[in-house]
């Protein structure tokens, strides 16, 4: 299998060139002609679901402290872009409903990774599913490193596909996947071998590999049977020569 626009997913949007997990990064993926985006869901203290990776502000957003200590009005207009480039200081943190509205209108597929930073997992799942009811046409799947979240989703009435995230594939992975009825697994592509990929594919599982930023590694993984690549560098590993810059 060759790497193409149908088996490539942009990690946190086009995060190598634009501020990660922002609408600017997501729009850049669309402008490349790609359809698949991975992003992170986190919860604020008032229950708002936002697109943000870390449990604290500071690395990518010009605020300090835990997300759970903020409400949405507190972070409206916060600078989520200048960590990448001063030109992007106007870029803010998106809410989940904002992303879903855009994705629905642009027919984009979303891999929503649920992030749990304290004990807010149940509320994150509940609030996320509640928001999704307003966007029935969105192409959505869930992933998470938190197995209790994956199990919680499997027990809900949702029909969205789920894929547990693991750094390494070991003996505990398959029993858990079977327990929750998942049809896919997401694994660190740098820790896989041809034999290990074959073992996974023999279980009739969809295998997506993260975070692969070298075309040679992506090519090997696809040749071994991996179904999709999650990358920070979508245009580079696809060798797209012209990328529309959003400045």
Tab-separated table of C-alpha atoms in Angstrom, residues 135-227:
chain	number	residue	atom	x	y	z
A	135	UNK	CA	-23.784	17.008	14.715
A	136	UNK	CA	-25.167	13.631	13.579
A	137	UNK	CA	-23.479	13.815	10.172
A	138	UNK	CA	-19.938	14.253	11.495
A	139	UNK	CA	-17.463	11.463	10.711
A	140	UNK	CA	-16.097	10.751	14.192
A	141	UNK	CA	-13.999	8.161	15.966
A	142	UNK	CA	-12.638	8.127	19.517
A	143	UNK	CA	-9.221	7.179	20.840
A	144	UNK	CA	-7.569	7.403	24.247
A	145	UNK	CA	-4.695	6.131	26.359
A	146	UNK	CA	-7.167	5.928	29.257
A	147	UNK	CA	-8.647	2.441	29.206
A	148	UNK	CA	-11.436	3.357	31.622
A	149	UNK	CA	-12.582	5.973	29.100
A	150	UNK	CA	-12.528	3.436	26.286
A	151	UNK	CA	-14.562	1.044	28.424
A	152	UNK	CA	-16.986	3.835	29.367
A	153	UNK	CA	-17.565	4.601	25.685
A	154	UNK	CA	-18.075	0.939	24.862
A	155	UNK	CA	-20.819	0.748	27.497
A	156	UNK	CA	-22.594	3.875	26.265
A	157	UNK	CA	-25.239	3.902	23.591
A	158	UNK	CA	-22.896	5.562	21.116
A	159	UNK	CA	-22.121	3.850	17.831
A	160	UNK	CA	-18.916	5.786	17.220
A	161	UNK	CA	-15.890	3.564	16.554
A	162	UNK	CA	-13.239	3.454	19.255
A	163	UNK	CA	-9.515	2.692	19.105
A	164	UNK	CA	-7.436	2.292	22.272
A	165	UNK	CA	-4.034	3.959	22.200
A	166	UNK	CA	-0.922	2.069	23.310
A	167	UNK	CA	2.749	2.952	23.209
A	168	UNK	CA	3.783	-0.700	22.906
A	169	UNK	CA	1.815	-3.757	21.837
A	170	UNK	CA	1.886	-6.472	24.506
A	171	UNK	CA	-0.139	-9.418	25.781
A	172	UNK	CA	-2.648	-7.177	27.573
A	173	UNK	CA	-3.716	-5.280	24.462
A	174	UNK	CA	-5.761	-7.898	22.631
A	175	UNK	CA	-7.881	-9.055	25.600
A	176	UNK	CA	-8.839	-5.452	26.341
A	177	UNK	CA	-9.698	-4.745	22.697
A	178	UNK	CA	-11.891	-7.835	22.645
A	179	UNK	CA	-13.510	-6.839	25.930
A	180	UNK	CA	-14.690	-3.465	24.623
A	181	UNK	CA	-15.417	-4.709	21.106
A	182	UNK	CA	-13.051	-2.271	19.395
A	183	UNK	CA	-12.286	-2.828	15.743
A	184	UNK	CA	-9.078	-0.801	15.695
A	185	UNK	CA	-5.904	-0.091	17.631
A	186	UNK	CA	-3.564	2.910	17.530
A	187	UNK	CA	0.112	2.204	18.209
A	188	UNK	CA	3.427	4.026	18.260
A	189	UNK	CA	4.778	3.315	14.786
A	190	UNK	CA	8.383	3.483	15.989
A	191	UNK	CA	7.932	0.425	18.222
A	192	UNK	CA	6.461	-1.925	15.613
A	193	UNK	CA	8.012	-4.720	13.602
A	194	UNK	CA	6.754	-6.562	10.546
A	195	UNK	CA	5.940	-9.635	12.640
A	196	UNK	CA	4.073	-7.594	15.240
A	197	UNK	CA	2.007	-5.859	12.552
A	198	UNK	CA	1.193	-9.279	11.061
A	199	UNK	CA	0.008	-10.523	14.453
A	200	UNK	CA	-2.299	-7.532	14.847
A	201	UNK	CA	-3.701	-7.789	11.338
A	202	UNK	CA	-4.379	-11.506	11.876
A	203	UNK	CA	-6.883	-10.356	14.505
A	204	UNK	CA	-8.777	-8.421	11.787
A	205	UNK	CA	-8.011	-5.107	13.481
A	206	UNK	CA	-7.561	-1.757	11.799
A	207	UNK	CA	-4.080	-0.511	12.700
A	208	UNK	CA	-3.215	3.180	12.687
A	209	UNK	CA	0.329	4.243	13.618
A	210	UNK	CA	1.419	7.457	15.327
A	211	UNK	CA	3.413	9.793	15.206
A	212	UNK	CA	5.322	9.037	12.013
A	213	UNK	CA	7.155	11.956	10.412
A	214	UNK	CA	9.527	10.123	8.080
A	215	UNK	CA	8.310	8.919	4.691
A	216	UNK	CA	10.577	5.849	4.795
A	217	UNK	CA	9.105	4.655	8.101
A	218	UNK	CA	5.572	5.336	6.877
A	219	UNK	CA	6.281	3.343	3.722
A	220	UNK	CA	7.568	0.348	5.708
A	221	UNK	CA	4.584	0.368	8.058
A	222	UNK	CA	2.130	0.458	5.173
A	223	UNK	CA	4.006	-2.320	3.396
A	224	UNK	CA	3.751	-4.449	6.534
A	225	UNK	CA	-0.010	-3.933	6.664
A	226	UNK	CA	-0.617	-0.786	8.702
A	227	UNK	CA	-3.856	0.878	7.554
